[in-house]
XYZ file of C-alpha atoms in Angstrom:
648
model
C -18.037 -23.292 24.995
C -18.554 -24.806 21.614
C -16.163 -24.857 18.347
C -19.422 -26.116 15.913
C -20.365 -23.635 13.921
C -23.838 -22.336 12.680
C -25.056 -23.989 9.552
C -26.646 -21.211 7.281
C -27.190 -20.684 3.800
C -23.825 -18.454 1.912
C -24.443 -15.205 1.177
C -26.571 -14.559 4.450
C -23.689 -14.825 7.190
C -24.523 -11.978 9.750
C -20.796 -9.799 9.780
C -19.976 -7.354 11.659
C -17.872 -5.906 8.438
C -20.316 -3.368 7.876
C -19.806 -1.173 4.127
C -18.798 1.393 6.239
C -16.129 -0.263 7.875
C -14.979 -2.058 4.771
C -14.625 1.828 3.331
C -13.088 3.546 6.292
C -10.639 -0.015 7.405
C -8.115 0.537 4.188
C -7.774 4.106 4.698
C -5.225 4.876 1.877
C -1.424 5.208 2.922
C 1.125 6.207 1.055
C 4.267 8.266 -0.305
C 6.439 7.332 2.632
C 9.314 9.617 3.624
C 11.527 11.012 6.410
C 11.633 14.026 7.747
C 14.919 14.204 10.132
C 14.202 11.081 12.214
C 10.550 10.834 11.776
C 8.795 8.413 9.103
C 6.132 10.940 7.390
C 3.355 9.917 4.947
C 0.731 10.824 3.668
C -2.995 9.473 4.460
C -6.693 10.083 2.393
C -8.810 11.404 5.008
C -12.559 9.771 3.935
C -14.441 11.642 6.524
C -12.673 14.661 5.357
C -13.916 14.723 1.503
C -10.776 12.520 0.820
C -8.342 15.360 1.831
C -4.651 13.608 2.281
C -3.155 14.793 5.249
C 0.928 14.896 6.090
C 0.899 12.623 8.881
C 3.692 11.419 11.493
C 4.269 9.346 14.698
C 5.139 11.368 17.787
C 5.125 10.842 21.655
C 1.735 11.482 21.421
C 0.750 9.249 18.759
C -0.248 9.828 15.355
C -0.848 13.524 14.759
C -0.485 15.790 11.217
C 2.985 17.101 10.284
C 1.231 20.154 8.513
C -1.378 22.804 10.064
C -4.814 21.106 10.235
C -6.498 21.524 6.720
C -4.008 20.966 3.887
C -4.220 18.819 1.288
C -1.008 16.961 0.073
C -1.468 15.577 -2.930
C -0.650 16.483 -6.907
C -2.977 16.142 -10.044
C -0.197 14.943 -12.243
C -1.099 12.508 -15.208
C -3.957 12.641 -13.156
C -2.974 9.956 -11.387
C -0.796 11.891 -8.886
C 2.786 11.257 -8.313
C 4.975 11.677 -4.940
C 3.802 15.128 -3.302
C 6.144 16.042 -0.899
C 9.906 16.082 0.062
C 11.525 16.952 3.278
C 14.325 19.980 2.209
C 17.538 18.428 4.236
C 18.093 15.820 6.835
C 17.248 18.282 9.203
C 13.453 18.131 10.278
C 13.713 21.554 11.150
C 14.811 22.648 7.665
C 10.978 21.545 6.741
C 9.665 20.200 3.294
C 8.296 21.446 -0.061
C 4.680 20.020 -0.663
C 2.180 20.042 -4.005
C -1.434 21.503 -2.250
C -4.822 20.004 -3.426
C -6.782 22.544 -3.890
C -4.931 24.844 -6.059
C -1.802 22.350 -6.778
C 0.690 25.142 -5.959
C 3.708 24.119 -4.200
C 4.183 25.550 -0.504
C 7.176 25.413 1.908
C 6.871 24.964 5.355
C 9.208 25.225 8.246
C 8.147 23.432 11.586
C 5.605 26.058 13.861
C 4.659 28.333 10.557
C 2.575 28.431 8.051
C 2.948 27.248 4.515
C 3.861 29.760 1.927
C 4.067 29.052 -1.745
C 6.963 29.002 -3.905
C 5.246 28.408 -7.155
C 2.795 31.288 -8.911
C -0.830 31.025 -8.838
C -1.924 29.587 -12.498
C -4.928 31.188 -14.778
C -6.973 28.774 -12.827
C -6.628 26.160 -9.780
C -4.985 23.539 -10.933
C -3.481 24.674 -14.326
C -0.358 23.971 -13.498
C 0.961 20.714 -11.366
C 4.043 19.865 -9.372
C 5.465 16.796 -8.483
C 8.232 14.540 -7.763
C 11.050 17.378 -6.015
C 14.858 17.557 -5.559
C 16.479 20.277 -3.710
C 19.613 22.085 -5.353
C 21.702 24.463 -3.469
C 18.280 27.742 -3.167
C 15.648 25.638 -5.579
C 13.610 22.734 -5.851
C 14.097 21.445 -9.014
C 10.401 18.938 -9.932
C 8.380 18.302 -12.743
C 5.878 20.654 -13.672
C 2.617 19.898 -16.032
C 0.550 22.205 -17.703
C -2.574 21.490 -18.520
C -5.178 23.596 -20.817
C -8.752 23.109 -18.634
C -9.891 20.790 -15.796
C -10.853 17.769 -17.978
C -6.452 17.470 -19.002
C -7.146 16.411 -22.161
C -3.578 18.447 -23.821
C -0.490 19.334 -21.015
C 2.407 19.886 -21.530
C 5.952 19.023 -19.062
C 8.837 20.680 -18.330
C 11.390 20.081 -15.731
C 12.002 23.527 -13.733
C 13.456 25.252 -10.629
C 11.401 26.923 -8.228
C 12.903 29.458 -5.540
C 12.837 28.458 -2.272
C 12.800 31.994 -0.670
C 9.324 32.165 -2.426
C 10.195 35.086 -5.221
C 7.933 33.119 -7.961
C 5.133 33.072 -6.253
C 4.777 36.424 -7.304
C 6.939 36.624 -10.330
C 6.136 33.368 -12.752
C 9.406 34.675 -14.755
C 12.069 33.391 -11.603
C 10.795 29.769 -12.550
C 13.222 28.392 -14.947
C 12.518 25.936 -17.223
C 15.424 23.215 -17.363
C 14.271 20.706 -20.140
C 11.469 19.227 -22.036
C 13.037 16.764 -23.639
C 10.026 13.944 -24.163
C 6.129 14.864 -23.655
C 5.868 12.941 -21.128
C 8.613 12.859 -18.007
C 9.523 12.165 -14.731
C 11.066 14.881 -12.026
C 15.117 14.977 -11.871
C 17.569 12.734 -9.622
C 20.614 15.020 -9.155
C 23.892 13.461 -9.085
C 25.517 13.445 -5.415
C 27.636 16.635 -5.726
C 25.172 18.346 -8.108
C 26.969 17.659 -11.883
C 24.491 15.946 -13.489
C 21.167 14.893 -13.461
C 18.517 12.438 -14.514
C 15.113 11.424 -15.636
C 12.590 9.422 -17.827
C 10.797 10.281 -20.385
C 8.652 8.848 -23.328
C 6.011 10.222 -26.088
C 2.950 8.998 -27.262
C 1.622 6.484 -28.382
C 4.056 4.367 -25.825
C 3.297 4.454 -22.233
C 6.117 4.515 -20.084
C 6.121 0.189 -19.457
C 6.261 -0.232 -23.564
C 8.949 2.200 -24.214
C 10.919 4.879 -22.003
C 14.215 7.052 -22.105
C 16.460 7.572 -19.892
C 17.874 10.832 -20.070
C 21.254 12.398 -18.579
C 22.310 16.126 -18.714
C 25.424 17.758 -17.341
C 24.678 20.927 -15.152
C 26.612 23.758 -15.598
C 27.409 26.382 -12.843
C 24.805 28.698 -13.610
C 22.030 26.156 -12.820
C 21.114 25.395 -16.815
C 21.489 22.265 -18.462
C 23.930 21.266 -20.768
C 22.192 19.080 -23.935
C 20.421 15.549 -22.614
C 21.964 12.288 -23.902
C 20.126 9.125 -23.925
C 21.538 6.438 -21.508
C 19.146 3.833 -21.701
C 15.904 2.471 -22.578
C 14.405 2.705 -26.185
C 13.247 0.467 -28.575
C 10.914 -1.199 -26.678
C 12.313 -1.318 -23.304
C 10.793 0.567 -20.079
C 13.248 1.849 -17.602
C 10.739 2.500 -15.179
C 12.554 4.462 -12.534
C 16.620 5.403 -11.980
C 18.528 6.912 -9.454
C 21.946 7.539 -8.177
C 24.610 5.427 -6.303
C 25.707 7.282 -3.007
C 29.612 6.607 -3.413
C 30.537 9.390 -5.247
C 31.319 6.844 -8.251
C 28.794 8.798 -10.637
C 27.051 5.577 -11.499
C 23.795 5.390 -12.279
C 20.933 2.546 -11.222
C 18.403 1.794 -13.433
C 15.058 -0.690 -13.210
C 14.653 -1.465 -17.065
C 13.283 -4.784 -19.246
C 15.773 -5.585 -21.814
C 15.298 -9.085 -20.913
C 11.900 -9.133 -20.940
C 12.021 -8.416 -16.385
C 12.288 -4.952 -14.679
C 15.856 -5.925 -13.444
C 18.304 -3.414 -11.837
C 20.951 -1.821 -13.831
C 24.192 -0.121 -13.216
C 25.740 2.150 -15.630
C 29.048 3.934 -15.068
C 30.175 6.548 -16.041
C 32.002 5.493 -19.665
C 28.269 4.550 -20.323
C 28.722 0.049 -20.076
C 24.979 -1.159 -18.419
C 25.363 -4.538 -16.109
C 22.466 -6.362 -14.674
C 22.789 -6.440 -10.905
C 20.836 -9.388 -10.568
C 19.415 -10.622 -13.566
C 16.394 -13.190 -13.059
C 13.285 -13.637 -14.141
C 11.106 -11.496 -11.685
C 10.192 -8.529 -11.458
C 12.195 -5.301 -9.553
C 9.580 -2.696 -10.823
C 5.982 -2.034 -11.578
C 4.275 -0.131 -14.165
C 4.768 3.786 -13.853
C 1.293 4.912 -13.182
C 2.190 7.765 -10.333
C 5.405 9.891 -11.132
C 7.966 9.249 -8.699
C 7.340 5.651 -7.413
C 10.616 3.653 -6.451
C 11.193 0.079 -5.711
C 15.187 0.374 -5.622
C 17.192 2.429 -3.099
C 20.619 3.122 -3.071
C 21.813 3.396 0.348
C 24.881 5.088 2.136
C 26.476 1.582 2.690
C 26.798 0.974 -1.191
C 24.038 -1.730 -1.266
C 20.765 -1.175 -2.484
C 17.787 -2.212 -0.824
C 15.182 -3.758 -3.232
C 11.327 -4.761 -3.688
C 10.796 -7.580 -5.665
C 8.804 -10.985 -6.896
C 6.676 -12.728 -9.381
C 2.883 -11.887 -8.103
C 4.235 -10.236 -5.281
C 6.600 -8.278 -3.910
C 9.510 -8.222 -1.053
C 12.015 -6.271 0.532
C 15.437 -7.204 0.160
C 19.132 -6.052 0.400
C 21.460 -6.321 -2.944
C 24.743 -6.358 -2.713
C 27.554 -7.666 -4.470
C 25.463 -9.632 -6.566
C 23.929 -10.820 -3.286
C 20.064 -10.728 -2.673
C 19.161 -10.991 1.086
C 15.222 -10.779 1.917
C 13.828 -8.872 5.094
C 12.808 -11.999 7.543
C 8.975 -10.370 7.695
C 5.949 -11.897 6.431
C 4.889 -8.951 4.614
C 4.372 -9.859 0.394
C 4.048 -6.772 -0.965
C 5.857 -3.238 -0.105
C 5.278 0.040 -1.383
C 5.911 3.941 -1.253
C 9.092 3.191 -0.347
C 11.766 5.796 0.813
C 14.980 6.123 2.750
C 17.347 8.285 4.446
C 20.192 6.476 3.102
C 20.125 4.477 6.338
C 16.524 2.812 6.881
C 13.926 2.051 4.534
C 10.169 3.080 5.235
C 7.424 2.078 3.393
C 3.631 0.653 3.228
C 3.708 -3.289 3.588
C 0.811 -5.094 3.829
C 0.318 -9.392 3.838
C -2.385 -11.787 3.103
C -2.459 -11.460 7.562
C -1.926 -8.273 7.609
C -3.410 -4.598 5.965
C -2.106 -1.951 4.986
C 1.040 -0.625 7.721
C 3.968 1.818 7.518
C 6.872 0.360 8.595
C 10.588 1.464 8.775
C 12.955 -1.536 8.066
C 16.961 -1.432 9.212
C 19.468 -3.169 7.197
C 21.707 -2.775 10.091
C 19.761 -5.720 12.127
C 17.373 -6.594 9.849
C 14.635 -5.305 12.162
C 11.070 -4.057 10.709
C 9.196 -1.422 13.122
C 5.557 -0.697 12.785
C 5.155 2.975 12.472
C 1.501 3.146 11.270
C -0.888 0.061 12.098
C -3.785 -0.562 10.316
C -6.399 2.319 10.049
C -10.065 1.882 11.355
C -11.874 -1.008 13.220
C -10.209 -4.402 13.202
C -12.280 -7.046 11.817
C -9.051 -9.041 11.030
C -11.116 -11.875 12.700
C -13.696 -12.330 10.191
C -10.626 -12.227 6.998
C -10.179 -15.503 5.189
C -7.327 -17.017 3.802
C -6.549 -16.511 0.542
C -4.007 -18.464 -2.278
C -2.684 -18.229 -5.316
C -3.771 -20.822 -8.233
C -2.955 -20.473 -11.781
C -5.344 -21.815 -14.011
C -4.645 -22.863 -18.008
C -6.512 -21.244 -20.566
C -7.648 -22.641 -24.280
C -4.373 -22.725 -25.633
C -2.099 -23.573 -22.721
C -1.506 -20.057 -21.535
C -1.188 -19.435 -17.498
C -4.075 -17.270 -15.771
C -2.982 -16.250 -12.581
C -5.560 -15.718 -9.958
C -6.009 -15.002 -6.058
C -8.554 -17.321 -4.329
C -10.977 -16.254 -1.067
C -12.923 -18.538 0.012
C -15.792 -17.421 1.916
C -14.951 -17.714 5.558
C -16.413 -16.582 9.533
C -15.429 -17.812 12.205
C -18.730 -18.730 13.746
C -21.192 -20.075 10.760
C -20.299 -22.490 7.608
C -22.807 -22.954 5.219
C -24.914 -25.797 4.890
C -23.816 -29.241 3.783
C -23.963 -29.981 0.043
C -24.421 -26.464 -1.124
C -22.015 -24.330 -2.850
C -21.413 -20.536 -2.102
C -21.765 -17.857 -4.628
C -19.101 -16.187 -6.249
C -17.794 -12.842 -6.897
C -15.302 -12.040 -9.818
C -13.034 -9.225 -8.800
C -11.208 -7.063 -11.895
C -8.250 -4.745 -11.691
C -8.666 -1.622 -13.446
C -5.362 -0.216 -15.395
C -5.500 -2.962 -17.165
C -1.979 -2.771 -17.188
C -1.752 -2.925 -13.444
C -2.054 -6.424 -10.784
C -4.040 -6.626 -7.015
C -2.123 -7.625 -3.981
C -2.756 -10.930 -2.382
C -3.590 -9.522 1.190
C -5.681 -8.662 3.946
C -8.795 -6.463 2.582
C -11.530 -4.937 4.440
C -13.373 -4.547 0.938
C -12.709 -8.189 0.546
C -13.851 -9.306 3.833
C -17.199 -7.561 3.660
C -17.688 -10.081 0.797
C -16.261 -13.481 2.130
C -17.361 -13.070 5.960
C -20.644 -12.844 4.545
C -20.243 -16.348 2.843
C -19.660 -15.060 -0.593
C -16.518 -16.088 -2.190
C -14.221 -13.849 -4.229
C -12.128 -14.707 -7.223
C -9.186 -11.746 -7.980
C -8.189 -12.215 -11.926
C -4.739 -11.448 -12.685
C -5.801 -11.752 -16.724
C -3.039 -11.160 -19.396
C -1.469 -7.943 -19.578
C -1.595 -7.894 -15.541
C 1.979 -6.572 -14.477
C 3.986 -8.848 -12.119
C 4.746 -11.434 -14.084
C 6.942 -10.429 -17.160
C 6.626 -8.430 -20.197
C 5.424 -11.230 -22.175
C 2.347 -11.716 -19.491
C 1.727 -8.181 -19.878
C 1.868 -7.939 -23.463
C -0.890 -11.226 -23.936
C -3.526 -8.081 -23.837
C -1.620 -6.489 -26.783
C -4.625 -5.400 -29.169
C -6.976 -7.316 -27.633
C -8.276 -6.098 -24.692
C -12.197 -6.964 -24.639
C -10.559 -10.413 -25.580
C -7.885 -11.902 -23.156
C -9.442 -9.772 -20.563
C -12.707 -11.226 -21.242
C -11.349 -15.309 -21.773
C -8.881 -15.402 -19.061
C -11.589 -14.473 -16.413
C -13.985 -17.160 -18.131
C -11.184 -19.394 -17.804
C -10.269 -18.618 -13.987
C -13.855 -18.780 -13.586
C -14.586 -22.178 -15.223
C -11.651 -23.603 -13.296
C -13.316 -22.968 -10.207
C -16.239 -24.599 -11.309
C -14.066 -27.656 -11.802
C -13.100 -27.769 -8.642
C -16.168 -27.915 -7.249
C -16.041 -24.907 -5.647
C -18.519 -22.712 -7.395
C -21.993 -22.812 -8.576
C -22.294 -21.929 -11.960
C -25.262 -20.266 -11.093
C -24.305 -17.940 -8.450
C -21.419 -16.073 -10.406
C -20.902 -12.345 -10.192
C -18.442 -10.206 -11.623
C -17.372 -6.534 -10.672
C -14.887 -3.646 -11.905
C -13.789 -0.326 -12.295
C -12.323 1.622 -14.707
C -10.996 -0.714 -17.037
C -12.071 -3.568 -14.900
C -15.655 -1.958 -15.463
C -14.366 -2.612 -19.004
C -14.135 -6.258 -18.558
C -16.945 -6.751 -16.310
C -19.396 -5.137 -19.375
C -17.668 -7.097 -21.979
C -17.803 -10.128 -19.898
C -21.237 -9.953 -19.280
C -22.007 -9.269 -22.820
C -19.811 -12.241 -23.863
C -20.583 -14.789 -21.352
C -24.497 -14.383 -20.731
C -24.630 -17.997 -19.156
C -21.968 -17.526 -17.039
C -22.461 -14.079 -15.060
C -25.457 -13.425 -13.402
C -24.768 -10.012 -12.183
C -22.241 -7.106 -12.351
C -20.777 -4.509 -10.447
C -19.547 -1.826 -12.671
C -17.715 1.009 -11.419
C -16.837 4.493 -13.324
C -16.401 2.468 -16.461
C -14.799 2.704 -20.262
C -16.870 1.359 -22.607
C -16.723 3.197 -25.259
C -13.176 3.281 -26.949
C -14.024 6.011 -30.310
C -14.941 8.158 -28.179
C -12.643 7.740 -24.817
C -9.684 8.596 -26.860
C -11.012 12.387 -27.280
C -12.810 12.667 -23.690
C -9.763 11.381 -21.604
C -6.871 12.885 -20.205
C -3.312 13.030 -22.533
C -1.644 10.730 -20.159
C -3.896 8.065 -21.131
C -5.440 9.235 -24.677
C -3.483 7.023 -26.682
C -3.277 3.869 -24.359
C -5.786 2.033 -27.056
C -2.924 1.963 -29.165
C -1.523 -1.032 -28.100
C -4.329 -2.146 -26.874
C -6.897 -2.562 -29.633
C -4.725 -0.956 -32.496
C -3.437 2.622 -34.015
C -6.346 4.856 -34.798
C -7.838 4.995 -37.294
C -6.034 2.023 -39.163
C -7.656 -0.226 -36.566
C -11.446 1.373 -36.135
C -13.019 -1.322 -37.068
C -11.729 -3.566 -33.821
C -12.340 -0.500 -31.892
C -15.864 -0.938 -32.616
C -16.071 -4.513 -32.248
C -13.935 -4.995 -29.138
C -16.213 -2.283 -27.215
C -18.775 -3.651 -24.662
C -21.166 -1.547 -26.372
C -21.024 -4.309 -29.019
C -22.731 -6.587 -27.111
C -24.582 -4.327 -25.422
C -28.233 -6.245 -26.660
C -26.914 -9.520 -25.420
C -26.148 -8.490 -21.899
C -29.021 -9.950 -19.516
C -27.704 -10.031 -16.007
C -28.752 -7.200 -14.157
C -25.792 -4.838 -12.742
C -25.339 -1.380 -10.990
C -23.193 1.216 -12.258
C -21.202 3.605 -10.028
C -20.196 6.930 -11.620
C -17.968 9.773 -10.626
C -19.618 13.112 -11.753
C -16.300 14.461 -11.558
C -13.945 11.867 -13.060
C -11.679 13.071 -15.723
C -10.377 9.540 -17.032
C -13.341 8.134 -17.731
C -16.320 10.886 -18.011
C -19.593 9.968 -17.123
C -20.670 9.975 -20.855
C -18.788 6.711 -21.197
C -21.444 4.871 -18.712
C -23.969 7.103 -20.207
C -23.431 5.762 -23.221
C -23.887 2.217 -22.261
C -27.613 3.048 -20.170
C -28.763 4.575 -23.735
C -27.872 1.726 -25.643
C -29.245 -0.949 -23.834
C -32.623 1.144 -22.687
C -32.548 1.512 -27.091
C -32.303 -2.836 -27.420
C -35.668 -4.081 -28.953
C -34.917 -7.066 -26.855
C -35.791 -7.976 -23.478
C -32.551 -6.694 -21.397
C -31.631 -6.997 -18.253
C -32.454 -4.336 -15.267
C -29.843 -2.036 -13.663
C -29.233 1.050 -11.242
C -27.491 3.594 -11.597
C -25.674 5.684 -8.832
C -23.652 9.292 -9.506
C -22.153 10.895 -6.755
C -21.066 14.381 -7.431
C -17.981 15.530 -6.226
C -16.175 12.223 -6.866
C -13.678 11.605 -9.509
C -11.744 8.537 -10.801
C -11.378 5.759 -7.906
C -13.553 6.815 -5.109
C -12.011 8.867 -1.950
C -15.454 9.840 0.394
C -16.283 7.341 2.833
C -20.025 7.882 2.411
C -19.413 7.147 -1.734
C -17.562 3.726 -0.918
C -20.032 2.903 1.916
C -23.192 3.234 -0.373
C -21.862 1.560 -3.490
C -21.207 -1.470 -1.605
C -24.336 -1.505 0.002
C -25.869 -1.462 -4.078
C -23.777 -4.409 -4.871
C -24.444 -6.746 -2.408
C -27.904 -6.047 -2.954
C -28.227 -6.499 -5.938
C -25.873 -9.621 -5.807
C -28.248 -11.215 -3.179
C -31.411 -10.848 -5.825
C -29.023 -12.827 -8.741
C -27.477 -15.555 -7.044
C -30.293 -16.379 -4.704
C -29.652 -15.508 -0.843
C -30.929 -12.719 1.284
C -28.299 -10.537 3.150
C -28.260 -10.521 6.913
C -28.220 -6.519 6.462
């Protein structure tokens, strides 16, 4: 027995993190529930065409709630929202679910099959459900509209479905409650069924720049009485609300007036407290319908997720904020039954895991461990550093250092270096165990995660930095991070890669435009790149995002054409792949088109690149084969650039 390691050069580390691992080993878990006593959620099947199945713990270990073969899971904003609800406390009352395939909602009662409530549209998918609350014989949800498959105009309404299935047949027994704002959330119903609630906000906001929320009485025959706005406004987000359990008819409310998603109470004369006001956050940007990070529980407390960077579970009461004793730094999905909370955690030790947490004893149970192979061997340990850009201004960054736990690399050489991007942009990553990420560092190839300006996480002011200037802060803050590194002596400045998708495939253009002596390869997945023309080819949730982001059309067309990575397009030299959805609705596989035709155009000498399209994939990649072969492309062409030759 030896503990010296094997000296070989970075970037050629033999893993046993093979791409397909690192696709199938963060199988995708989310919208948490309950369903009587069980925790339910649902789970993206890869070797399934990315079907999300229903899925539960039982005696005989994990099986599928549903018949085998349905798809849980809702188109709305494209970006989904929560799919499913169980219809009482009662498991064998059943649940209401939005289907994949045609996006009709079904009920289903335990040992029967699914039957829809909601009619068949003009075509599959027309018309979306999410986010559902039961009243008295209906589900009450949001409902979207949309004119073709691409979603480029919807419209919303809030409506009631039957639950003894009579508009399935008859699309005039589905009433249409309100439509009060273009966009919207589904309803919260007041305990005892008087009022109810939701969000709502219009272009050109998105719902963290401005939201409202919105309160209507309910009268007995089921209609609404006129909506009144409670909060929000003005430049504030409320960014989710719900209802205390007490019977006192006050409201909760995660909103920014102070520049922090902080929670809110509002009684019933209309006066709004902060709960707990610091500077954190106790919310994230509203990019699926129906997420919630506060929970009002049968006790009167409120169990809460929370941080700066990161995020915790915690009890609030009384002013009183009392964190879960578990190591996990970032929760999600979360749901209760009034009594326990169940959600997705996940830690820099530990991926992705369904847990239900009790307030009662502070206990945390693992329902769901990790998915797939465990390789949590070969994952390195990652920090947080926060560099300082031109002018002063924080960059926030994760750090993974390349790392396996049987070969180092050789003695005065420095590993190369791979720049990851979040797409949204307004969105963050989670400092924690990866699969993805491990493929890269057990391989001896460090990875730097940007949390640029206008990441969420830390603030409205950190997320406003990329206010009109996104090809700009994007661009400088992961120079910066990068640059910092450097000074470290940590990095090469030869052997620097950067990768993204979506509007990290943005960035990683731009930044390879804009720093040519700094990047020596990309990784650019379904991409915008192209701003004119994105705002007519994208879906309405998103087609007026470049707003605040590079300025109101067409007032601001020239920075639209000067901020685009197309700009640069002749100055780019660093070879890169590009990895394109043929089926991707957000951004169309014209915008990387677009990109490929304007560089193969350049007079100059240009760099090389490959292009891969995989039919039958849309935006953010769900097949395991897709994941499996794009990562295989990267690394590559990643070895070629920085100089090392992959063990395999």
């Amino acid at each position: 027995m030896t503990d010296v390691k094997q000296r070989l050069p970075y970037g050629s580390w033999d893993s046993p993190v093979g791409a397909e691992d690192a696709a199938r080993g963060d199988v995708l878990l989310e919208w948490v529930g309950f369903l009587g006593e069980h925790v339910c959620w649902t789970e993206v099947l890869p070797e399934e065409e990315g079907r999300s199945g229903l899925m539960c713990r039982s005696a005989d270990g994990i099986r599928e709630v549903l018949p085998a073969g349905w798809d849980v899971r809702t188109r709305v904003i494209e970006y989904g929202g929560r799919p499913w609800l169980a219809l009482s406390d009662r498991a064998e009352d059943g649940l209401v679910f939005s289907n994949g395939p045609d996006q009709r909602v079904y009920r289903w009662r335990p040992g029967t099959v699914p039957v829809p409530l909601s009619p068949a549209g003009a075509w599959a998918g027309e018309l979306r459900y999410a986010d559902f609350a039961v009243r008295g014989d209906e589900v009450w949800c949001l409902r979207e509209t949309v004119t073709d498959d691409t979603a480029r105009t919807a419209e919303r309404h809030l409506v009631a479905l039957p639950l003894d299935g009579s508009a399935a047949g008859d699309p005039s027994l589905v009433r249409e409650l309100a439509a009060t704002h273009h966009f919207m959330t589904g309803p919260r119903i007041e305990p005892g069924g008087d009022r109810v609630a939701w969000l709502g906000w219009n272009h050109p906001d998105m719902p963290w720049d401005t939201t409202d929320l919105m309160v209507a009485g309910i009268r007995p025959d089921g209609t609404l009485d006129e909506a009144t706005r409670l909060l929000g406004g003005d430049g504030e987000s409320v960014t989710q609300a719900d209802w205390a359990t007490d019977g006192s008819g006050s409201l909760y409310a995660v909103s920014d007036p102070d520049g922090w998603w902080n929670v809110h109470a509002i009684d019933r004369g209309g006066r709004v407290r902060n709960l707990c006001p610091r500077p954190e956050e106790f919310g994230e940007a509203l990019w699926r319908i129906g997420l919630r990070w506060c929970l009002p529980l049968r006790s009167g407390s409120l169990a809460v997720i929370h941080g700066v960077g990161e995020r915790r579970l915690g009890i609030l009461a009384d002013g009183t904020l009392m964190d879960f004793d578990d190591p996990a730094t970032e929760w999600h999905f979360a749901a209760t039954d009034g009594r326990r909370v169940a959600a997705v955690s996940s830690s820099p030790g530990r991926r992705r895991t369904v847990v239900v947490a009790d307030p009662a004893d502070g206990s945390v149970e693992v329902v769901r461990a990790p998915a797939g192979a465990s390789f949590d061997a070969y994952a390195t340990t990652p920090y947080r550093r926060t560099y300082a850009g031109s002018g002063g201004e924080p960059v926030h960054a994760h750090v993974y250092p390349p790392y396996h736990p049987g070969i180092t690399g050789p003695q005065g050489e420095l590993p190369p270096w791979l720049v990851f991007v979040h797409g949204g942009p307004t969105s963050r990553t989670h400092l924690v165990l990866n699969q993805e990420i491990s493929y890269f560092t057990s391989r001896g190839i460090g990875v730097l995660d940007v949390q640029y300006g206008g990441s969420t996480g830390y603030g409205r002011a950190y997320r406003e930095r990329l206010r009109r200037s996104w090809g700009l802060t994007d661009v400088s803050d992961c120079a910066t991070a990068v640059r910092g590194l450097i000074a470290e002596g940590l990095a090469d400045p030869q052997r620097v890669a950067i990768r993204g998708g979506s509007a990290g495939g943005w960035t990683a253009a731009a930044s390879i435009a804009a720093e040519p002596d700094l990047y020596r390869a990309a990784g650019i997945y379904y991409p915008v790149l192209d701003p004119v023309s994105w705002r007519d080819e994208t879906h309405d949730f998103e087609s007026r995002y470049l707003d605040s982001l590079i300025g109101p059309w067409p007032e601001a067309v020239d920075q639209y054409e000067k901020q685009s990575p197309l700009a640069g397009a002749e100055r780019i030299r660093a070879p890169f792949v590009l990895l394109q959805g043929l089926d991707d609705t957000v951004c169309p596989p014209a915008q990387a088109e677009r990109l490929l035709q304007r560089i193969d155009g350049c007079t100059a000498d240009t760099a090389p690149y490959h292009c891969l399209t995989f039919e039958g994939e849309g935006h953010g990649f769900r097949r395991s084969a897709t994941i499996a072969d794009s990562l295989r492309a990267e690394l590559r062409l990643y070895g070629r650039a920085l100089g090392f030759a992959p063990a395999h």
